[in-house]
Structure formats: C-alpha cells, structure tokens
XYZ file of C-alpha atoms in Angstrom:
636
model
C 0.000 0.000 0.000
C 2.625 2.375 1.115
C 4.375 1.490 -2.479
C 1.770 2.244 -4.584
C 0.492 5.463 -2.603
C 4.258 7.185 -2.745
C 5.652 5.420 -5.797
C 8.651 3.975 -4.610
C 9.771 0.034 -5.524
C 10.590 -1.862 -2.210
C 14.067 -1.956 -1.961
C 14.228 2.056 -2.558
C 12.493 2.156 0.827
C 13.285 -1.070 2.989
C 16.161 0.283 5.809
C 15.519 4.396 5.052
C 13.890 6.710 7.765
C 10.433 7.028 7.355
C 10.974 10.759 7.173
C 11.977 10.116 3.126
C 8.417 9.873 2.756
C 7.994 13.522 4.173
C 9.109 16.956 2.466
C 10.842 19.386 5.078
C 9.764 20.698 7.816
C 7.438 17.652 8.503
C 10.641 15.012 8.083
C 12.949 17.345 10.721
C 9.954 17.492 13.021
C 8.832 13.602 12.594
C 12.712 12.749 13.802
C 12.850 15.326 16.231
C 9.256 14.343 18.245
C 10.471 10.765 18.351
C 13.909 11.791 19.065
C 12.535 13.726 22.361
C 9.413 10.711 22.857
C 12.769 8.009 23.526
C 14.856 10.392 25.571
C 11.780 10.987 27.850
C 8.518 9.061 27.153
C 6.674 11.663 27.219
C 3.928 11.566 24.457
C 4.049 14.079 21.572
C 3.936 12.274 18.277
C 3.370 8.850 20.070
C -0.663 8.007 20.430
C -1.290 10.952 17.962
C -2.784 11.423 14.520
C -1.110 14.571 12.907
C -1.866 15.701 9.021
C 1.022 16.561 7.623
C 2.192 16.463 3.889
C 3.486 13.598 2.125
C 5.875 13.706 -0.873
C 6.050 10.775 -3.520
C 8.775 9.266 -5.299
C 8.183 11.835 -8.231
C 8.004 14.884 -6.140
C 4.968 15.990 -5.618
C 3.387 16.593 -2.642
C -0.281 15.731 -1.198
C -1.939 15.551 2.256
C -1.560 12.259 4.627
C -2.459 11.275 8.083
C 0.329 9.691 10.356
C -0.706 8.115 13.266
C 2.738 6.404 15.083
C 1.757 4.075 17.922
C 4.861 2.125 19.950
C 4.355 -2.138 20.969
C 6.481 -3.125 23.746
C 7.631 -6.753 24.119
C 10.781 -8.208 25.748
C 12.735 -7.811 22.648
C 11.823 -3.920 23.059
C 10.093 -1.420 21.150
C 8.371 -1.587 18.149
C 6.933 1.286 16.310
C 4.258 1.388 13.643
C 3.248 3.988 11.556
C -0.225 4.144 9.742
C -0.393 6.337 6.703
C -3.850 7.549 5.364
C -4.167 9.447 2.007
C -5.986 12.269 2.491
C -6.348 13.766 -0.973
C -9.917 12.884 -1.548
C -10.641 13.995 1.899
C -8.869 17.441 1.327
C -10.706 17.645 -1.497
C -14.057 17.217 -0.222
C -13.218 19.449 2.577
C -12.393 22.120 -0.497
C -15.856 21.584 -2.165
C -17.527 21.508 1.210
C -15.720 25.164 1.794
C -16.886 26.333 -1.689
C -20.067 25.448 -1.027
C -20.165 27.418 1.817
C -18.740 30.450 0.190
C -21.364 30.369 -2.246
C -24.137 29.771 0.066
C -22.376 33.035 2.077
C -22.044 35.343 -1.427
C -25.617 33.935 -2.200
C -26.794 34.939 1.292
C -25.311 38.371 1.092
C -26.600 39.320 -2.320
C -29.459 38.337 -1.119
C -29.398 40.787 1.739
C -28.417 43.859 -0.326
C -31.301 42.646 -3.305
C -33.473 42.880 -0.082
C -32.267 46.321 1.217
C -32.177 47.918 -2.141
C -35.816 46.131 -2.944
C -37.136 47.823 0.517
C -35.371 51.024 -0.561
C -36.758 51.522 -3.655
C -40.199 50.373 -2.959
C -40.385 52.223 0.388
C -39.268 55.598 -1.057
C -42.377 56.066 -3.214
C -44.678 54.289 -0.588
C -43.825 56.749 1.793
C -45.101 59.224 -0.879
C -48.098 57.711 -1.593
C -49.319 57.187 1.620
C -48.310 60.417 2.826
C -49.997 62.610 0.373
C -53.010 60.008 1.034
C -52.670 61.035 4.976
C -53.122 64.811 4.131
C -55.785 64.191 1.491
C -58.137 62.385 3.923
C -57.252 65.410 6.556
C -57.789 67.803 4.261
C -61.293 66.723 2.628
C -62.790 64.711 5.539
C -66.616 63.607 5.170
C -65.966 64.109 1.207
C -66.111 61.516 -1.678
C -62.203 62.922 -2.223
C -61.441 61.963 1.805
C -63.117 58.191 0.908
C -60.838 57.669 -2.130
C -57.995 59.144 -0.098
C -58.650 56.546 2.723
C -58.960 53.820 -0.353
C -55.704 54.329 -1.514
C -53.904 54.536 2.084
C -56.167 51.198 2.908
C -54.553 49.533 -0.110
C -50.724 51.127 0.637
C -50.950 50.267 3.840
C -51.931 46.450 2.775
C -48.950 46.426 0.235
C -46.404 47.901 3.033
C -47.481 44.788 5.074
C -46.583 42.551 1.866
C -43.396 43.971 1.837
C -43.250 43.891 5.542
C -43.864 39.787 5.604
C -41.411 39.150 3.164
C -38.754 41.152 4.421
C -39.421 39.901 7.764
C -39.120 35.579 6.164
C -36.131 36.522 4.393
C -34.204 38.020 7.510
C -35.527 34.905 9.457
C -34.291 32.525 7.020
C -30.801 34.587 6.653
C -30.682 34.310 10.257
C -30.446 37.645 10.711
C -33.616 39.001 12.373
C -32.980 40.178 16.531
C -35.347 39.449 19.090
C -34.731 42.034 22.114
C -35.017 41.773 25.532
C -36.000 44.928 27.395
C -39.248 46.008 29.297
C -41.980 46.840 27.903
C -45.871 47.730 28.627
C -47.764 44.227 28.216
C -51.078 45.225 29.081
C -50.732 48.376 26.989
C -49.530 46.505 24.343
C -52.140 44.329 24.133
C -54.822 47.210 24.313
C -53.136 48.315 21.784
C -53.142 45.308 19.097
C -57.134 45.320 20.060
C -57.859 48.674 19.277
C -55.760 48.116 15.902
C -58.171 45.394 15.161
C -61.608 46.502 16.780
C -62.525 48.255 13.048
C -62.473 45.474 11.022
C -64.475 43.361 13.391
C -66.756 46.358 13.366
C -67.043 46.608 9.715
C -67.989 42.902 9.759
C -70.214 42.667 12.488
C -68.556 40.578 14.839
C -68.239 40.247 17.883
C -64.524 41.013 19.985
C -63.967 39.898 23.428
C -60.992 40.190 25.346
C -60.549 38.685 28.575
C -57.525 39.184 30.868
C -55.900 37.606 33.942
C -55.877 39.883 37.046
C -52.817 38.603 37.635
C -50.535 40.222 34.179
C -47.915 42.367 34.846
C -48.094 45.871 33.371
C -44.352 45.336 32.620
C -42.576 42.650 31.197
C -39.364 41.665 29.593
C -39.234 40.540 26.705
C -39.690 41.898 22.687
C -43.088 44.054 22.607
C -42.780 44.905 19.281
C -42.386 41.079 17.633
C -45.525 40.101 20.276
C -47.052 42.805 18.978
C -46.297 41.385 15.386
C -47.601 38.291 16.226
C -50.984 39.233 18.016
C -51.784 41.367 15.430
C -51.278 38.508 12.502
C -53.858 35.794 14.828
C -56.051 38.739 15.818
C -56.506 39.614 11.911
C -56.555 36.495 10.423
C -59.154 35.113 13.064
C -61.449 37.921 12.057
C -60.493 37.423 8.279
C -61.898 34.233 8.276
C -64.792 34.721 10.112
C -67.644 35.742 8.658
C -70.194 35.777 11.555
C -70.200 35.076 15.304
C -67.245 36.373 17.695
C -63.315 36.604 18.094
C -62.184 35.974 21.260
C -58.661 36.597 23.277
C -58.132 35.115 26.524
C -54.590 35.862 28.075
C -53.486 33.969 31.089
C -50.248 33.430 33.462
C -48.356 30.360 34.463
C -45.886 31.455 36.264
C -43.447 33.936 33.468
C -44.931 32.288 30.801
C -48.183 34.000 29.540
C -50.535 32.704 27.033
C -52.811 34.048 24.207
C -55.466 32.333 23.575
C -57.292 33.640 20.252
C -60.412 32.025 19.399
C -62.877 32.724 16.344
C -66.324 30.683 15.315
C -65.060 30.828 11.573
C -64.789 28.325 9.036
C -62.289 26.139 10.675
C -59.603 23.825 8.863
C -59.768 19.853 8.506
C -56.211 17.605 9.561
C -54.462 18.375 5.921
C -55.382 21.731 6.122
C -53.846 22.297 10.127
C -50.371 19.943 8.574
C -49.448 22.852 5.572
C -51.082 25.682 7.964
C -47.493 26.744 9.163
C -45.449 26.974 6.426
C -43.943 29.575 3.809
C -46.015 31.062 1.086
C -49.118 28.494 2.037
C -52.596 28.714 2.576
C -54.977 26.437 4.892
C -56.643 26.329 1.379
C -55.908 27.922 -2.396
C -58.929 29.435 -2.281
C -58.605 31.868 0.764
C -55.628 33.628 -1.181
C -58.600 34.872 -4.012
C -61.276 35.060 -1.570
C -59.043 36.819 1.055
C -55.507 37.707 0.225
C -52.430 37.451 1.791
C -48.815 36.266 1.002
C -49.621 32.992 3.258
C -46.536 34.264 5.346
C -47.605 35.662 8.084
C -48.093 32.521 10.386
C -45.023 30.923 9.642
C -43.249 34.156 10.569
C -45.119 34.306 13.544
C -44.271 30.541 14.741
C -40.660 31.903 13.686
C -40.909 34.557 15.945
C -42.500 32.989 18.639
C -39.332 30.000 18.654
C -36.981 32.592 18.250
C -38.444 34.288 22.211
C -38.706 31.032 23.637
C -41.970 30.207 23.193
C -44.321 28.299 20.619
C -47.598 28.305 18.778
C -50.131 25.661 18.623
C -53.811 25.513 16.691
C -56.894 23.062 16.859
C -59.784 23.401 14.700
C -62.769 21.418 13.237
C -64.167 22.258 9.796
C -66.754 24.836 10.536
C -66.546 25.301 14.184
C -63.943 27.676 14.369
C -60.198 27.551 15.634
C -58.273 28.448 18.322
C -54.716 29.584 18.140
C -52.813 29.199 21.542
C -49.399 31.439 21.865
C -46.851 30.826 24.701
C -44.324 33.246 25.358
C -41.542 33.294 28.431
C -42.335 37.076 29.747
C -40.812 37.726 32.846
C -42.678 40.539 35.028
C -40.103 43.906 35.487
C -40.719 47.182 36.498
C -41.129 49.910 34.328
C -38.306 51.479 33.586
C -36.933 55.009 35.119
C -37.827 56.757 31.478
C -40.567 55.254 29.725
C -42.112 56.656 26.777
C -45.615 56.853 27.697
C -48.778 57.499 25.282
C -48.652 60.770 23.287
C -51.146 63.417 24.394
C -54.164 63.750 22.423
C -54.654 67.387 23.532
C -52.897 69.223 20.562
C -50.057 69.163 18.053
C -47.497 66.742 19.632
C -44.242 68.791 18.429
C -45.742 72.138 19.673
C -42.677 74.705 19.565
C -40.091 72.225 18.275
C -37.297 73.080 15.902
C -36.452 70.813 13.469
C -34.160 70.185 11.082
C -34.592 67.593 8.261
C -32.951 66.463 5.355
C -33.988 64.380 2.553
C -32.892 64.447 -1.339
C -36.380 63.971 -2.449
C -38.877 66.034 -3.231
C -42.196 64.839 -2.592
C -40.783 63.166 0.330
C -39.928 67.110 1.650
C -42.923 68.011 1.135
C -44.932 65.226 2.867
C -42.659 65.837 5.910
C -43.255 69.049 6.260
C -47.102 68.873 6.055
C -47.127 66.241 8.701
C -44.477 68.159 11.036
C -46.209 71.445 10.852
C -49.543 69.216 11.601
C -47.854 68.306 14.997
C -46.873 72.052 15.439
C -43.475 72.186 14.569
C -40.943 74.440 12.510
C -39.010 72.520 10.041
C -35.849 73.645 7.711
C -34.686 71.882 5.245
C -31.441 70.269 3.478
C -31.273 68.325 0.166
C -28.147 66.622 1.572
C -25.665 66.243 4.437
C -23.573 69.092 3.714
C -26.418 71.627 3.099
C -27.708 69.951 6.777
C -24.267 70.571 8.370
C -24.363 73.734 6.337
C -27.548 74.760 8.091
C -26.304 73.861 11.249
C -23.491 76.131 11.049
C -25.236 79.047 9.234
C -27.754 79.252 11.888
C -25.900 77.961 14.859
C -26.517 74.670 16.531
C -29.115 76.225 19.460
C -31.534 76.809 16.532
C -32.667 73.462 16.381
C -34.531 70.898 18.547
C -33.420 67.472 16.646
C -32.226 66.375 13.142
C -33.972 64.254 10.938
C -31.224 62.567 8.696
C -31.728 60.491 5.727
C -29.276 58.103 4.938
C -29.033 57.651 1.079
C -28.486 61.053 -0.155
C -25.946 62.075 -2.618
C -22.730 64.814 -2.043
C -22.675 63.723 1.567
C -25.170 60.551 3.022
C -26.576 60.718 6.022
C -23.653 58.608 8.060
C -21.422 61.137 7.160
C -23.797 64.213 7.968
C -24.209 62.845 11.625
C -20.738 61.784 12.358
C -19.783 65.968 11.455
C -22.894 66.386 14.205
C -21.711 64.620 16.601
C -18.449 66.436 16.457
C -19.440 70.060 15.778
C -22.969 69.347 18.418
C -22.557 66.492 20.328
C -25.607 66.858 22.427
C -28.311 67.616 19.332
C -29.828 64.053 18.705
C -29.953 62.760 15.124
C -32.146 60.279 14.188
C -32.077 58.855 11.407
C -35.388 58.184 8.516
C -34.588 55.261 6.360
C -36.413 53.275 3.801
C -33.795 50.322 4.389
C -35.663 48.576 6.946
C -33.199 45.520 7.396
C -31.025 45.692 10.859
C -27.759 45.903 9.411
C -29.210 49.987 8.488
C -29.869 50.086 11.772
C -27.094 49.526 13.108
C -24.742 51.816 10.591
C -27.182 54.038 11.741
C -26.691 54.031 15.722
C -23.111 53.430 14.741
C -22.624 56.829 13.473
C -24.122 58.115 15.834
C -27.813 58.531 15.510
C -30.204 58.361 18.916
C -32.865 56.358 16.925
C -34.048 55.251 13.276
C -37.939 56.068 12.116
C -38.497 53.456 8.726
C -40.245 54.679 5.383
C -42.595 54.555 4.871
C -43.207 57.034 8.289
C -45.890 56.770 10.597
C -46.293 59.935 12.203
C -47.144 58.310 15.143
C -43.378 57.096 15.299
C -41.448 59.612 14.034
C -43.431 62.062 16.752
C -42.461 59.375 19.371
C -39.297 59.165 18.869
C -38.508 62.882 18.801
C -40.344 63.137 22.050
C -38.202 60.245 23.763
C -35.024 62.781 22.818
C -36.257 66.320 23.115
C -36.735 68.630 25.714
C -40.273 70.150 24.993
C -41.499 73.493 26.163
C -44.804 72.868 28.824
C -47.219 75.466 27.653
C -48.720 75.259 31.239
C -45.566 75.942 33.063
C -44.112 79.534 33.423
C -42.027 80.959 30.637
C -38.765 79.723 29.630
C -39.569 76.464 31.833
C -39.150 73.067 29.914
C -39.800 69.524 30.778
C -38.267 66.067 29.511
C -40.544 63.770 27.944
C -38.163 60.970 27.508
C -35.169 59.788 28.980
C -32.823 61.216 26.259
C -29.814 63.886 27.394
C -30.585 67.629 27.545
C -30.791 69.453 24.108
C -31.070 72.668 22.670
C -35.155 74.424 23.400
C -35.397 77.419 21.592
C -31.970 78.762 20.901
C -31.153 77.721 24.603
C -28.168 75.303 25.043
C -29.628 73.255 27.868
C -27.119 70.861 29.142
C -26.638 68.495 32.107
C -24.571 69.885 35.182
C -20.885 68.864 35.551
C -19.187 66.698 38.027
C -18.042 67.997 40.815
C -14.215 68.996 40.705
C -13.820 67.341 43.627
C -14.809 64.842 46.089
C -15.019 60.845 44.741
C -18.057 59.901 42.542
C -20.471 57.423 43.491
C -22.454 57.409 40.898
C -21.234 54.112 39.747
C -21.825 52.509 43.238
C -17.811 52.503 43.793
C -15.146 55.322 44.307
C -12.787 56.002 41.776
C -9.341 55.278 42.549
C -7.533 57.278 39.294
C -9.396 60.616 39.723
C -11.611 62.735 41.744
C -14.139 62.459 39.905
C -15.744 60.311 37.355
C -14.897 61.711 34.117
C -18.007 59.974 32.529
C -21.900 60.613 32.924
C -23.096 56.649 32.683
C -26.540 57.400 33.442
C -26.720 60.113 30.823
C -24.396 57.785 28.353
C -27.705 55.290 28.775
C -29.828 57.702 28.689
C -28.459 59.002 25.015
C -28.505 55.728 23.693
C -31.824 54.781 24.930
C -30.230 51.882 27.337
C -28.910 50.282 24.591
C -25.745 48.514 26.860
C -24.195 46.680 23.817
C -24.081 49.774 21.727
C -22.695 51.732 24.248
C -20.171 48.708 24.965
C -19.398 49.140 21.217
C -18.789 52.613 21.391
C -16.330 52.672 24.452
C -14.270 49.884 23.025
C -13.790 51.877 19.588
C -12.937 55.132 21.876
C -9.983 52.882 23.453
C -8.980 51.060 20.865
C -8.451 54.137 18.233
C -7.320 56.746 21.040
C -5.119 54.838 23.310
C -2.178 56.854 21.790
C -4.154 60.182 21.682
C -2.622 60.969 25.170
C 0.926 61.124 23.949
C 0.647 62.168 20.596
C -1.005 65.420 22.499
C 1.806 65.911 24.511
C 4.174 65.731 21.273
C 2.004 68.186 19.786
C 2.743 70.866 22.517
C 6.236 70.349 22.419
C 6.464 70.779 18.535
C 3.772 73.682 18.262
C 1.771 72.093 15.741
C -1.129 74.023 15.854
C -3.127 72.238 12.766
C -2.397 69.010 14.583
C -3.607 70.499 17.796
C -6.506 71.838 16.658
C -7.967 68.574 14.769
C -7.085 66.491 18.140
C -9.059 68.816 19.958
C -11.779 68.720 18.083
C -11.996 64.979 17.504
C -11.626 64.949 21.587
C -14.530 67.437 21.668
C -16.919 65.423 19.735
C -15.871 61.968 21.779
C -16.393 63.652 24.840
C -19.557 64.743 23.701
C -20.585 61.279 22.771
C -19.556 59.503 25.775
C -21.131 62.252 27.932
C -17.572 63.178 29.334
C -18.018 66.180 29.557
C -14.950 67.579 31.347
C -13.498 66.207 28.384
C -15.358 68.032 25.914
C -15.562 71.322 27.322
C -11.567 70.976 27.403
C -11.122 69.867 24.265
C -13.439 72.724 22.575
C -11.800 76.087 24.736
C -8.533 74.513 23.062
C -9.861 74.443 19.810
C -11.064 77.434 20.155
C -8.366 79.379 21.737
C -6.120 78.057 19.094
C -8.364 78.669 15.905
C -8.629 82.216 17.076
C -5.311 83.228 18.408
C -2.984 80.603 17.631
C -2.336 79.845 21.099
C -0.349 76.862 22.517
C -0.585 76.250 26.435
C 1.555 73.464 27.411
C -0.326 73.521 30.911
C -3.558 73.000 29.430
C -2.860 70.440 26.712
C -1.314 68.484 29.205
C -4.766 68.727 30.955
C -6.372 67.518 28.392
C -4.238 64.703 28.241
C -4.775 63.803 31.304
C -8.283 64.082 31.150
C -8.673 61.735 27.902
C -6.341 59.563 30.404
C -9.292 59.227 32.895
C -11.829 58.997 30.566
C -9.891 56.123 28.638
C -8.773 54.447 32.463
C -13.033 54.380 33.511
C -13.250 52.696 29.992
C -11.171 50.132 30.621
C -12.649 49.623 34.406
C -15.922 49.553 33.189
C -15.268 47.064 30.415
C -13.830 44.727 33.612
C -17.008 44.726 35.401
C -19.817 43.028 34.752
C -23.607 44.494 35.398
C -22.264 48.355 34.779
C -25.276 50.762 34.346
C-alpha cells in the first residue's frame, strides 16, 4: 500500500527513515518528536494522529495522516506507523468550503437585493401614503377623503406585503434580533385590540378580550415582535370569520403567559392544520382569491415565537372555528426610570419644536413638512448632508430641537452628515429616517451616531415618538422659559437655549457608579446620561467605548508631542476629535476641554503646554473608567 500510494519500488524504501516519505519541515519534526518521545517518554507524536504532507517518489506533494503508535515486548520497542491518504478527503473538505462560500455570497446578495428592494419600494410608498394622509385630513366627510382613505387602505396592505417578506427573508438569513427589554404588556395588548376593533366592526362581529388579574403591566421581553404576532392571529381570526365572535383570553403560568385567540369561523380539517405553518401556504388555495395574503404571516409568527422562547399551537374542526394558543416566556419587570408613555391627544405633539430635516427627495420634503407642521413644529430643510451641516453652522446649533437625517443622499449621506454632528454638536440628537428597513441599516445608523431610526414609509405616530423620547419640549402650562423632559434622552437645545446636564463635581469621589474612583476625583463619565443618550442600549454603548480605546489609546501622547512641537493644525484637529468623543460619551470635562482649546487656538494661535497636558490627562481618565468599566460586569 505504502508502495503504490508514494511510488517507490521496495528496496528504494526497505532500511531508510520514514521521514523520506515527508518533504521538510514535517521530516525534521517527525525525527525530532520521536527523538525527544525516547529520551523521555513523554507523548508528543506517540498516540497521535497529525496531518502533515506527504511527498512521492516523483516529487509531488499531497496531504496524509500519520498516526505512530509504539508495541512493547521483551525484545523492546516496536513502532508502527499508519499512513492515510488524504487527498480525496482534502478535497471534499475544499468543495464543502466552496459550497459554503457560495451559500455566504448567495446569502449576502441576497441581503443587499433585499435592502435595495425595501429602498426603492419604500421611497415612493412613503409618498403615496403620505400625500393620502393629508388628502383624507384635508377633505374629511368628502367623496375625495373616501378615495384618499382607499388608496392609504390599499398602501398600507402592500407595506405589510413587503413587511412579511422582508421579515421571512431576515428569518431565514438568520439575521432578524429578538430584544429583551421592558416593555408595557397590558398596553400593548390594548393596543393590538384597538388596531383590530374596526375590522371586526365593519364585519359585524363580535370582539372579546378577557384578561388575567394577575398580568404584569411590565414585562421583559420583545413588545414589538408580540405585537407582530398578536396582530397577525387577531386579523386572520377575524379574516376568516364571517359571523359570530373573536375571542382573546390571556393567562399566566408562572413567566410564561398565554394568548389564547379564538374565532367561530370556518375552521380547517387535519391536511389543512399539517401545511397551515409553512412559507407562502394557505390552509386552502382558495382563501388567497377570496381573502388575500402572502400565506406568510403565520409561519413568521411561529418563527418569531421560537426565536423568544416560546411556541404556537392551533386546533380546529371544519366549521366550528379555531383556536390559536401562543406561549411566550415574559418575565414581570418594572417599568423602567424613562418610559415613553402614550402621546397626548390634547394638541399638536411637536408644539414649539425646531427641526431640522434632510432628505434628497422632493415629494418626500414636502410630505414631511405637512405632517411636522400638523404636529406644530418648525421645520428647515437640506437636500443633503452638507447643506444639513451647512444649516447647522449658518444658523448655529441652538436653533434646532433634533435632526432628521436620511441616509441615502448624494454629495454627503446621512452617516457622514451625523458623524460631522456629533463632532461640531454632540448633544443635538440625530435620528435617522430610512427606507432600508433591514437591521444591518440600523445599526450603521446608531453606529454613526444617531439616537434612533424612524423606517419609510413614516408613521407619524413614530417619528413624533421618537422625537419626544429625545427632546426637551417646552410645557405650555408651566411659566415661561420652563421646559420639561418627555423621555429619557440627554438635555438638548429648546429654543436657541443650550440646555445641558450639570458637571461633576471637581472634587470629592463619585459614586455614581456605586464605587469610588481610585484614578481621579471624579468620574470623568456621565453613565446614566451615556444610557440615557442611547436609549439603554448597553451593547451599543459597549461598542462605542471599546472603539474610543482602541483608536485613542495613543491620543494621550501624541497630544503631549504636539505641545512640544507647536503644531497648531495638529492640535486643533485632536481637539476637536476629543470634543466630539467627549460629547458622545457624555464626558463632559473632556469636551468642554477639548473645545476652549480648539477654540483658543483657531482664534489666536495659542499653545498652552499647561492645558494640553490637561487635556491629556483628562482623555487619560476617561480612557482608564473605559477600561474599568469594560472589567465589570452588570455596569449601568
């Protein structure tokens, strides 16, 4: 065997080291581990298989196992050595890793078909079902206002289209998130009923909703996918009945809770119930002409429901109804220090607000501004990132409440745009209005720097949300000049006043981490308000610190070499890359620091030793209460 697999005749091998059989280094290192394994028994190549390369009579090489074992008798040792050819192997370990590549490209343009197909279907969506919002406002009780409602009745059932099969594809690509944070379960639920009390209206049926005395009001767990998922049973249980009632019963067993949601519709038979769950099917052909639907929408939901730790199960009978029951673990919480409760319904919910907005498209301007003026507030706008950031800088960053950034724009995208805010006004909140809707845009987004991401096409409801979790709002009860925070997001600019949160003491130890500080006296970062900026997001945070230490550890002493060479250029774009981290990290001893310096030097040219070495060992802190922070687990 050993013949034919190297090529050698017998008497060209019979009496040579095995090690022939081996190109170098693998021949030095075969003699040398059984050199070592007779000097001390100690096992190294003995009792081993290695994979190493072989070489043949001819030259050529190719991959082999070598497994070298030792049989003791009284005449001594005897070792054997078992060659394997492992060319075939190799080379099914080659396809295998093709394969996989190809599944990986196919995966990923997959994922960008998917982003640009949201993009470019979103962008005139939003359009659409914007100018169909402020044609139903404007000619309420009119035939115009019904057709207006018609056409954002049939938008809003193609945006859930595009919704389901966005929402299959990330599942299947593995790359849908379920979070875990606390939410408002009864409220949540009220809510999914009143999103579905209409249609059982407009049908005649009857909706009953029966809860536990015993459900939390907050829970942990992912509102919005339970949301998702009540929604689909609620709707399709009244989509497929035609008279009678829909009920939901919800229940506790300990942190599980159940949802129970019962209709007296047409029910399915046994072959029906074994396609029910998955992609693209219907209980029957039929119900896709007589009722629609991409037959998605329950197999996402089982998805969903797996992917929280719970499950789904159905029984039905032909023409006595069905009964869906959903299990989810959801642990009772507290609610947490800052949530975002219900919007008023007493007035424009933006009433005083600045805004600033960008967005390349026209239409898209337009419908913005109708529905931010609608909600009270003043909006400029920018065709692009730099006209945004010119804006900014033009009218001073006090002017404005909050930016709305786009993302795909052309001269400067929105990622850009908000990393230049962050720098030049660290505490005005970006967020960011996307028609990507997949979670890699997310993430860019937050990445960049944005407080939160609104999709396209936008729900006012949403977008007015989310600037009210960041801004400061003026209370027109309260005296003038007093404001009020209606979410738990830093201190911002109200009305051409720079509101910001107090500095740290300058001296005494902090606490506010639970510990003292042994490095400085006093902590050189706000954590709470760090949170609080990132809306609690931990891991982004986490994210954020370790790309602060890992691109500034050598910030430190490349500012000292700047004040001892009297580069002022180099000074001033340290400082102001310092300004905008410390702005960003809520440091902000650090920032204030870093901007008087750029200042001082962009106006006078001035280079204090004393105070760059200040700042250096400021950044020092801030990059030592990094490090700590990273070391200890449970940090808020």
């Amino acid at each position: 065997a050993v013949l034919d697999m190297f090529g050698y005749e017998e008497e060209e091998l019979v009496g040579r080291n095995v090690s022939v059989l081996m190109p170098e280094p693998h021949a030095s290192a075969h003699d040398d581990y059984l050199h070592r394994y007779l000097q001390t028994r100690r096992a190294n190549i003995v009792g081993q298989r290695r994979h190493v390369e072989g070489r043949r009579k001819d030259g050529s090489l190719f991959a082999i196992e070598l497994a070298v074992n030792e049989m003791v008798d009284d005449d001594g040792s005897t070792f054997i050595g078992l060659i394997r050819d492992m060319t075939s192997q190799k080379a099914a370990e080659r396809d295998l890793q093709a394969a996989l590549d190809a599944a990986r490209t196919a995966t990923q343009t997959k994922a960008r078909f998917l982003a640009n197909m949201s993009h470019e279907i979103r962008t005139p969506l939003n359009a659409v079902l914007g100018l169909a919002q402020i044609g139903m406002r404007n000619s309420a009780g009119s035939p115009a206002g019904i057709a207006f409602g018609n056409i954002a009745t049939a938008g809003e059932h193609l945006l859930g289209v595009i919704n389901d099969i966005l929402d299959a594809s990330k599942i299947e690509a593995g790359k849908l998130r379920i979070e875990q944070r606390p939410f408002a379960l009864i409220a949540t639920i009220d809510r999914m009923v009143s999103f579905v009390t209409h249609r059982a209206e407009d049908k005649g049926l009857t909706l009953i909703v029966t809860l536990a005395p015993d459900l939390p009001q907050w829970a942990t767990g992912d509102g919005l996918r339970l949301a998702q998922i009540l929604t689909n049973l609620l709707s399709n249980a009244i989509k497929f009945t035609a008279a009678g009632e829909v009920c939901l019963r919800v229940a506790r067993d300990d942190d599980d809770t159940w949802f129970l949601v019962s209709d007296t519709g047409i029910g399915m038979d046994e072959e029906h119930l074994a396609r029910l769950f998955q992609p693209f099917e219907q209980a029957d052909s039929s119900t896709t002409r007589t009722h629609g639907g991409t037959g998605l929408g329950l197999a996402i939901s089982l998805d969903l429901a797996r992917m929280m730790g719970g499950d789904i199960s159905v029984e039905s009978r032909p023409g006595a109804g069905s009964t869906f029951s959903l299990r989810l673990p959801l642990p009772a919480t507290v609610a947490p220090e800052h949530p975002a409760g219900p919007l008023s319904t007493e007035g424009p919910g933006l009433s005083g607000l600045s805004i600033l907005a960008a967005d390349d498209v026209e239409i898209n301007r337009l419908v913005l501004e109708d529905l931010l003026k609608h909600e009270g507030a003043r909006v400029v706008f920018a065709e692009n990132g730099r006209q945004a950031i010119e804006r900014l800088e033009r009218q001073g960053v006090t002017a404005f409440d909050v930016v709305l950034m786009d993302v795909q724009m052309p001269v400067m995208d929105g990622l850009q745009a908000t990393r230049r805010i962050r720098e030049i006004a660290p505490a005005l909140p970006v967020i960011g209005v996307t028609a990507h809707a997949l979670s890699e845009e997310r993430e860019n987004c937050l990445a960049a720097g944005m407080v939160d991401v609104v999709t396209k096409p936008i729900d006012i409801k949403l977008l007015v949300q989310a600037i009210r979790r960041q801004v400061r709002v003026r209370d027109p009860k309260a005296p003038a000049g007093a404001v009020h925070a209606v979410g738990g997001g830093p201190a911002i600019p109200v009305r051409g006043e720079l509101v910001e949160p107090q500095l740290p003491p300058p001296s005494g130890p902090s606490t506010s981490s639970g510990r003292t500080d042994s490095f400085s006296s006093h902590c050189p970062i706000d954590w709470p308000a760090l949170l609080a900026r990132f809306n609690g997001r931990e891991a982004f945070v986490k994210k954020l610190a370790a790309s602060v230490r890992e691109h500034h550890a050598d910030t430190p002493v490349q500012l000292r070499a700047v004040a001892q060479s009297g580069d002022r250029d180099a000074l001033t774009f340290t400082a102001h890359s310092l300004k905008g981290i410390g702005g960003n990290l809520e440091a902000r001893r650090l920032h204030e620091m870093a901007k008087a310096i750029e200042v001082t030097v962009r106006t006078d040219g001035a280079i204090t030793p004393e105070r760059v070495e200040a700042l250096a060992a400021e950044l020092e802190n801030v990059l030592a209460e990094l490090a700590t922070a990273d070391q200890q687990k449970g940090r808020t």
